[in-house]
XYZ file of C-alpha atoms in Angstrom:
522
model
C -0.412 19.235 19.133
C 1.088 15.738 19.036
C 0.655 13.462 22.102
C 3.291 10.763 22.830
C 1.753 7.260 22.837
C 1.709 5.332 26.130
C 2.957 1.627 26.075
C 1.103 -0.798 28.177
C 4.220 -1.352 30.351
C 4.497 2.518 30.908
C 0.870 2.918 31.420
C 0.900 0.400 34.381
C 3.486 2.666 35.986
C 1.584 5.986 35.471
C -2.022 7.039 34.621
C -2.987 3.777 32.897
C -3.052 2.084 36.337
C -5.895 4.177 37.789
C -8.671 1.802 37.080
C -6.727 -1.104 38.396
C -5.952 0.632 41.490
C -9.616 1.611 42.045
C -10.578 -1.815 41.611
C -7.965 -3.723 43.710
C -6.582 -1.024 46.177
C -3.260 -0.870 47.755
C -2.213 -4.383 46.790
C -1.841 -3.210 43.228
C -0.288 0.161 44.177
C 2.220 -1.543 46.159
C 3.361 -3.391 43.030
C 3.723 0.005 41.368
C 6.210 1.006 44.193
C 8.768 -0.987 42.219
C 8.194 1.175 39.081
C 9.776 4.573 38.198
C 8.823 7.464 40.399
C 6.461 8.921 37.913
C 2.527 9.382 38.017
C 1.165 11.021 34.917
C 1.566 11.419 31.193
C 3.925 13.291 29.100
C 3.109 15.724 26.195
C 5.475 15.891 23.334
C 6.485 19.295 21.884
C 5.596 20.129 18.304
C 8.483 22.722 17.791
C 12.193 21.955 17.266
C 13.869 21.980 20.800
C 17.289 23.628 21.289
C 20.435 21.473 22.307
C 21.054 21.492 25.971
C 23.421 23.739 27.922
C 23.358 26.569 25.286
C 21.139 29.081 26.985
C 22.556 31.050 30.026
C 20.723 30.546 33.374
C 18.538 33.559 34.114
C 18.306 34.773 37.727
C 14.836 36.140 38.554
C 14.957 39.834 39.336
C 14.364 41.005 42.929
C 11.232 42.856 43.492
C 11.737 46.336 44.871
C 9.378 47.669 47.598
C 7.048 50.665 46.903
C 7.396 51.682 50.493
C 8.827 49.976 53.692
C 7.384 46.507 53.689
C 4.963 46.945 50.813
C 5.129 45.490 47.378
C 2.980 45.563 44.211
C 2.650 42.846 41.456
C 0.403 43.134 38.400
C -0.780 39.704 37.113
C -0.840 40.220 33.420
C -0.313 38.356 29.949
C 3.020 38.629 28.445
C 5.269 36.821 25.974
C 8.793 35.701 26.289
C 11.445 33.965 24.167
C 11.707 30.722 26.279
C 12.833 28.676 23.357
C 15.539 30.440 21.273
C 13.690 32.326 18.395
C 10.216 31.413 19.473
C 7.721 33.796 21.276
C 5.565 32.080 23.848
C 2.594 33.803 25.465
C 2.471 33.491 29.284
C 0.477 34.452 32.273
C 2.752 36.296 34.695
C 3.447 38.006 37.756
C 4.958 41.250 36.750
C 5.650 40.346 33.021
C 8.167 37.691 33.805
C 8.346 33.862 34.310
C 9.313 33.084 36.900
C 7.795 36.141 38.650
C 10.045 38.483 40.620
C 11.756 37.262 43.809
C 10.668 38.810 47.143
C 13.496 39.088 49.670
C 12.232 39.378 53.306
C 13.674 39.308 56.893
C 12.376 36.930 59.518
C 9.732 38.703 61.516
C 9.473 41.636 59.213
C 5.863 41.798 57.892
C 5.224 42.568 54.321
C 2.108 43.226 52.360
C 1.857 42.466 48.554
C -0.886 44.170 46.554
C -1.820 41.955 43.599
C -3.643 43.475 40.680
C -5.339 40.970 38.375
C -5.272 42.027 34.718
C -5.636 38.486 33.523
C -8.774 37.156 31.808
C -9.821 34.804 34.739
C -9.949 35.036 38.551
C -6.814 34.266 40.388
C -5.791 33.537 44.091
C -2.220 33.892 45.606
C -0.815 31.408 47.952
C 2.596 31.732 49.708
C 3.615 28.250 49.811
C 5.597 27.506 53.041
C 4.325 30.704 54.558
C 3.001 31.053 58.267
C 0.181 33.145 57.150
C -3.061 34.304 58.651
C -6.039 32.657 57.000
C -7.279 35.763 55.237
C -4.000 35.987 53.252
C -3.235 32.274 52.799
C -4.844 32.149 49.339
C -7.828 29.797 49.965
C -8.990 28.561 46.675
C -12.374 30.357 46.656
C -10.946 33.760 47.880
C -10.775 34.955 44.442
C -9.475 38.215 42.880
C -11.821 38.793 39.917
C -10.546 40.659 36.813
C -12.454 43.702 35.922
C -15.985 43.154 34.462
C -15.927 39.381 35.236
C -19.526 38.210 34.495
C -19.376 34.467 35.336
C -22.074 33.589 37.883
C -20.776 33.354 41.447
C -17.189 34.185 40.416
C -16.153 30.618 39.983
C -17.261 27.322 38.745
C -16.123 23.738 38.615
C -15.853 20.572 40.789
C -16.131 22.474 43.948
C -19.375 23.168 45.831
C -20.364 26.657 46.606
C -18.518 28.390 49.402
C -20.506 30.649 51.890
C -17.236 31.800 53.328
C -15.467 32.813 50.306
C -13.993 36.392 50.310
C -14.090 37.627 46.820
C -12.544 41.031 45.591
C -12.498 42.691 42.379
C -9.183 43.712 40.571
C -6.856 44.003 43.534
C -6.081 42.339 46.983
C -3.716 42.911 49.584
C -1.933 39.783 51.042
C -0.100 40.326 54.254
C 2.681 38.001 55.428
C 3.937 38.361 58.919
C 6.892 36.094 58.175
C 7.385 35.050 61.911
C 9.103 32.078 60.789
C 12.421 30.345 60.142
C 14.487 31.515 57.228
C 13.538 29.523 54.168
C 12.898 29.463 50.360
C 9.122 29.919 49.790
C 7.329 30.340 46.703
C 4.061 31.961 45.695
C 1.798 30.604 42.928
C -1.841 30.586 41.805
C -4.314 28.545 43.939
C -7.599 29.228 42.125
C -10.341 26.617 42.791
C -10.221 23.863 40.142
C -7.702 25.589 37.850
C -4.469 25.663 39.894
C -2.589 23.265 37.570
C -2.929 25.203 34.175
C -2.415 28.616 35.850
C 0.908 27.499 37.133
C 1.783 25.841 33.865
C 0.990 29.132 32.163
C 3.542 30.983 34.338
C 2.005 32.000 37.633
C 4.847 31.172 39.962
C 7.651 33.011 41.829
C 10.110 32.824 44.641
C 10.001 34.392 48.175
C 13.207 34.081 50.362
C 13.102 34.901 54.201
C 16.411 35.590 55.713
C 17.771 36.197 59.204
C 20.895 37.420 60.977
C 21.689 33.816 62.487
C 21.594 32.143 59.025
C 23.846 34.872 57.501
C 26.362 34.558 60.174
C 27.010 30.830 59.266
C 29.390 31.571 56.435
C 27.531 29.678 53.827
C 28.027 30.563 50.067
C 26.227 33.925 49.318
C 25.909 36.735 46.709
C 26.473 35.488 43.277
C 27.354 32.009 44.767
C 23.804 31.471 45.975
C 21.643 30.470 43.063
C 17.738 29.961 43.114
C 16.768 27.200 40.704
C 13.135 26.869 39.877
C 12.857 23.502 38.079
C 9.819 23.049 35.945
C 8.855 20.940 32.870
C 6.642 22.357 29.924
C 5.609 21.338 26.437
C 5.252 23.717 23.437
C 2.804 23.556 20.639
C 3.531 24.229 17.022
C 2.753 27.907 17.290
C 5.152 28.277 20.281
C 2.343 28.369 22.764
C 2.555 26.246 25.961
C 0.812 22.951 25.320
C -1.720 21.906 28.061
C -4.525 19.359 27.694
C -7.261 21.469 29.338
C -10.803 20.575 28.556
C -11.542 24.323 28.561
C -8.621 26.184 27.081
C -9.949 29.562 28.330
C -9.892 28.131 31.896
C -13.259 29.845 32.595
C -15.826 27.295 33.422
C -15.020 23.553 32.847
C -11.956 22.174 34.919
C -9.959 19.157 34.282
C -7.831 17.544 31.583
C -8.170 15.115 28.728
C -8.325 11.507 29.838
C -4.776 10.451 29.108
C -3.449 13.067 31.524
C -5.881 12.446 34.582
C -3.027 11.307 36.678
C -0.816 14.409 36.121
C 0.573 16.495 33.053
C 4.278 16.445 32.240
C 6.221 18.170 29.409
C 9.270 17.049 27.524
C 11.128 20.301 28.115
C 13.108 20.952 31.344
C 13.069 24.705 32.264
C 15.269 26.129 35.016
C 14.291 29.657 35.987
C 12.249 29.743 32.744
C 15.069 28.724 30.435
C 15.470 25.383 28.631
C 18.333 23.219 29.958
C 20.408 26.281 30.814
C 24.229 26.648 31.551
C 25.769 28.802 34.283
C 29.386 29.828 34.519
C 30.738 29.212 38.159
C 33.934 29.815 40.052
C 35.921 26.767 41.344
C 34.306 27.266 44.594
C 31.252 26.179 46.809
C 27.847 27.277 45.575
C 24.552 27.270 47.417
C 21.779 25.930 45.265
C 18.225 26.826 46.427
C 16.281 24.183 44.455
C 12.407 24.072 44.055
C 10.565 21.648 41.954
C 7.716 23.853 40.459
C 6.567 21.031 38.177
C 2.803 20.088 38.190
C 3.371 16.407 38.291
C 6.951 15.469 37.451
C 9.390 13.877 40.085
C 13.128 14.112 39.689
C 16.093 12.352 41.123
C 18.960 14.668 40.977
C 22.672 14.019 40.660
C 25.610 16.472 39.796
C 28.061 14.566 37.415
C 31.337 15.795 35.840
C 31.987 15.120 32.082
C 34.339 12.241 33.234
C 31.512 10.690 35.259
C 32.472 11.716 38.743
C 29.547 12.454 40.943
C 29.781 15.544 43.256
C 28.258 15.513 46.716
C 25.011 17.284 47.179
C 25.282 18.524 50.674
C 21.830 19.151 51.916
C 21.782 22.085 54.498
C 18.074 22.919 54.429
C 14.499 21.548 53.628
C 11.136 23.109 52.944
C 11.047 25.176 56.166
C 14.617 26.068 56.618
C 18.011 24.912 57.868
C 18.672 21.417 59.134
C 20.353 20.752 62.605
C 23.231 19.378 60.602
C 24.281 18.786 57.014
C 23.234 15.489 55.079
C 25.288 14.489 52.089
C 23.702 12.835 49.046
C 24.777 11.577 45.770
C 21.193 11.075 44.544
C 18.485 13.441 45.742
C 14.639 12.850 44.943
C 12.550 15.928 44.763
C 8.750 15.854 44.410
C 6.452 18.672 43.134
C 6.440 21.580 45.566
C 9.465 20.352 47.540
C 12.438 22.618 48.218
C 16.000 21.512 49.098
C 18.862 23.928 50.017
C 22.224 22.351 48.811
C 25.862 23.283 48.693
C 27.895 21.790 45.839
C 31.744 22.313 45.779
C 33.153 22.877 42.238
C 36.716 23.374 43.567
C 37.882 19.855 42.407
C 36.544 20.394 38.775
C 39.297 21.409 36.281
C 38.914 24.998 34.853
C 36.863 24.726 31.624
C 35.210 21.562 32.984
C 31.652 20.978 33.140
C 29.077 19.541 35.635
C 25.676 18.429 34.629
C 22.727 18.320 36.886
C 20.930 15.216 35.648
C 17.442 13.716 36.423
C 17.865 9.978 36.958
C 13.999 9.524 36.587
C 14.164 11.128 33.108
C 14.423 9.551 29.673
C 15.635 11.212 26.555
C 15.684 15.068 26.938
C 14.035 14.923 30.441
C 17.177 13.325 31.660
C 19.092 16.575 31.391
C 18.337 19.552 33.680
C 21.085 22.114 33.405
C 25.039 22.384 33.532
C 27.696 24.408 35.410
C 30.773 25.441 33.559
C 33.656 25.960 35.847
C 35.285 29.301 34.369
C 37.915 30.231 36.741
C 39.896 29.677 40.026
C 38.780 31.938 42.897
C 39.218 32.368 46.628
C 36.504 30.810 48.645
C 36.009 31.663 52.382
C 32.665 29.945 52.600
C 32.037 27.013 54.803
C 29.478 24.342 55.831
C 29.310 24.319 59.603
C 28.795 20.908 61.343
C 26.002 22.484 63.257
C 23.372 24.604 61.179
C 20.252 25.353 63.291
C 19.465 25.041 66.908
C 15.763 26.024 66.635
C 14.108 22.940 65.100
C 11.177 21.679 67.110
C 11.518 18.552 69.312
C 8.018 17.240 69.164
C 7.699 13.641 70.371
C 4.942 11.044 69.715
C 3.947 11.370 73.348
C 3.218 15.127 72.798
C 0.541 14.261 70.329
C -3.072 14.738 71.551
C -4.501 12.609 68.638
C -3.401 10.451 65.667
C -5.363 10.889 62.381
C -5.234 8.492 59.242
C -5.700 9.753 55.725
C -5.756 7.710 52.441
C -4.905 9.560 49.175
C -6.512 7.407 46.526
C -8.242 7.623 43.001
C -12.008 7.452 42.984
C -15.276 8.641 41.487
C -16.283 12.177 41.821
C -19.414 13.980 40.352
C -19.894 11.095 37.803
C -16.355 11.183 36.691
C -12.718 10.412 37.682
C -11.424 12.149 40.763
C -8.652 12.079 43.376
C -9.952 11.748 46.829
C -8.720 12.164 50.583
C -10.454 9.765 52.903
C -12.749 8.719 50.028
C -14.068 12.298 49.654
C -13.551 14.954 47.076
C -12.965 18.474 48.204
C -15.796 20.694 49.566
C -14.969 23.982 50.745
C -18.121 24.021 52.963
C -16.999 20.907 54.967
C -14.668 20.890 57.877
C -12.608 17.661 57.374
C -10.207 18.352 60.352
C -10.872 20.535 63.476
C -8.025 21.040 65.929
C -7.164 23.613 68.595
C -4.435 26.195 68.330
C -1.302 24.701 69.777
C -2.277 21.115 69.563
C 0.374 18.440 68.495
C -0.847 15.800 66.168
C 0.503 12.776 64.365
C -0.837 12.127 60.895
C -0.534 8.760 59.136
C -0.887 9.090 55.208
C -1.106 6.365 52.701
C -0.995 6.576 48.961
C -2.127 4.582 45.961
C 0.121 6.233 43.417
C 2.591 9.149 43.997
C 1.214 11.974 46.063
C 3.211 14.993 47.276
C 1.269 15.896 50.268
C 1.278 19.555 51.359
C 0.223 21.015 54.420
C -0.589 24.741 54.698
C 0.534 26.928 57.634
C 2.285 24.371 59.568
C 5.724 22.589 59.052
C 6.114 19.133 60.152
C 8.598 16.452 60.801
C 8.672 12.914 59.163
C 8.658 10.222 61.720
C 8.520 7.041 59.534
C 7.909 5.562 56.136
C 6.084 2.387 56.025
C 6.984 1.534 59.592
C 10.764 2.154 58.838
C 12.821 5.222 59.794
C 12.699 8.284 57.619
C 14.881 8.524 54.561
C 17.859 10.891 54.633
C 16.338 13.429 52.397
C 13.411 13.651 55.054
C 15.581 15.525 57.395
C 14.444 18.845 58.968
C 11.126 20.664 58.877
C 9.033 20.132 55.798
C 5.839 21.360 54.588
C 5.621 18.803 51.584
C 6.241 15.082 51.784
C 6.553 12.700 48.785
C 4.321 9.650 49.121
C 5.394 6.751 46.776
C 2.963 4.094 45.461
C 1.693 1.934 48.330
C 3.652 3.835 50.916
C 2.511 5.095 54.265
C 4.079 8.043 56.025
C 3.787 9.385 59.568
C 4.321 12.996 60.129
C 4.095 15.041 63.340
C 3.231 18.755 63.622
C 2.025 21.433 65.963
C -0.749 23.793 64.765
C 0.708 26.859 66.431
C 0.268 29.612 63.825
C -3.062 31.202 63.493
C -6.775 30.292 63.875
C -8.938 29.853 60.691
C -9.534 27.679 57.690
C -6.525 26.068 55.933
C -5.898 23.289 53.604
C -3.891 20.109 53.071
C -3.685 18.532 49.630
C -1.774 16.636 47.071
C 0.597 19.082 45.084
C 0.389 16.932 41.906
C -1.450 19.901 40.591
C -3.915 17.881 38.403
C -4.777 15.771 41.540
C -5.503 18.909 43.432
C -7.682 20.346 40.817
C -9.630 17.140 40.590
C -10.620 16.980 44.263
C -7.626 15.939 46.344
C -7.934 18.665 48.845
C -9.184 18.864 52.579
C -9.951 21.498 55.067
C -8.242 22.129 58.500
C -10.183 24.305 60.874
C -7.899 25.600 63.693
C -9.996 26.975 66.604
């Protein structure tokens, strides 16, 4: 494996600033806010990479139920031709990367039986799901592979968890899906090893639909495209390169020092294909976009070959439709965020191309994918001026309490860690206790970039550093991107279920190195 050298200038904008931040606090990280939206270090692939816009965009297969409301997924090793002519071993849901898409109806409960045939324990979290605690995928609620002999079932940074529910080989996850229609995703959430497990392929989509959304007339069928964007790097033998301290992911968590701030790759995959291309009609398309990268942030724009930007019309956020559309030319998207967009290709000449670019990328990571307009076509879709009327109208005066949380680097168990409120994650400690139905305002502050994810409950962004939210903060979210030195206020109501849940940074390396905390809903 070859690693890209990091210049002093670049290091100050990413992981190299960690010691400085720890020593001087937010005054230093405020200066970093003027730097590119990146926290982490990039691996360089050791295999020849294909030219962009040659590989067709794959569409993940829809998982078929085994009975009404019941699904089965086998977690197993497989290999796939991600780079043309190169076989890459993967850890998969059902043998594919991404895993199969589950299509559900609002209020229609589903049970997914996961069978673990991988060499290590796993945990499944439905990200964005309003899920009872027993099925939420708590990091110590492991599904052990057959004949797993490691003492206690898990090891690593975390302390022992007396409440862990551990099963062998299989586990049923039940999702009531009593929630707004939205693009969710499921991924591994194992204690201390979430980042490398997702990197190896353990991620898939879950779409919730309802009649009201389908009646809006939005683009649908082949003109609705799920786009899971993720970066990776490849070693000389075609395997996925990742700087794990323990390549077997069995006992010792963490990554090598240059990557403590986050791991990024130099290959951009969309639905598991490198820089793909998709043929489209000259019509509106609905793009359901997920950033499934471990640490990479993107700023997306759609550009024709003659340099004209197309509007990215946002109709939805993490937790479903907005009240009204918001039009962007540039759209930032942090790890785990989802945006529901409509792009109109009607004005592009037949045979013309539209590239989806990443303004935060350099070199090959500036390209994401392309659309080639293949034909004229009728289009009866529309973008209504009013989209959803069921968004919560929580007000500051509704909040029964205000909480403050600092997301910062620090020391953990004698080494580097990522901390919330100065503390590393401990599954046996209750960090937040709240009552079912309580409305709270949380003030979050960051040193470097931290995409903060709240399990179970959606939230609204109230303010950024004392100013109004940004246009892309609209709607109901479950992940919010904090920039260096930035504070963000959110408001939420804990109205789902009682039990133990998490909030954490969704830079997956930060998460594995302590940046999680518990919420106890009573």
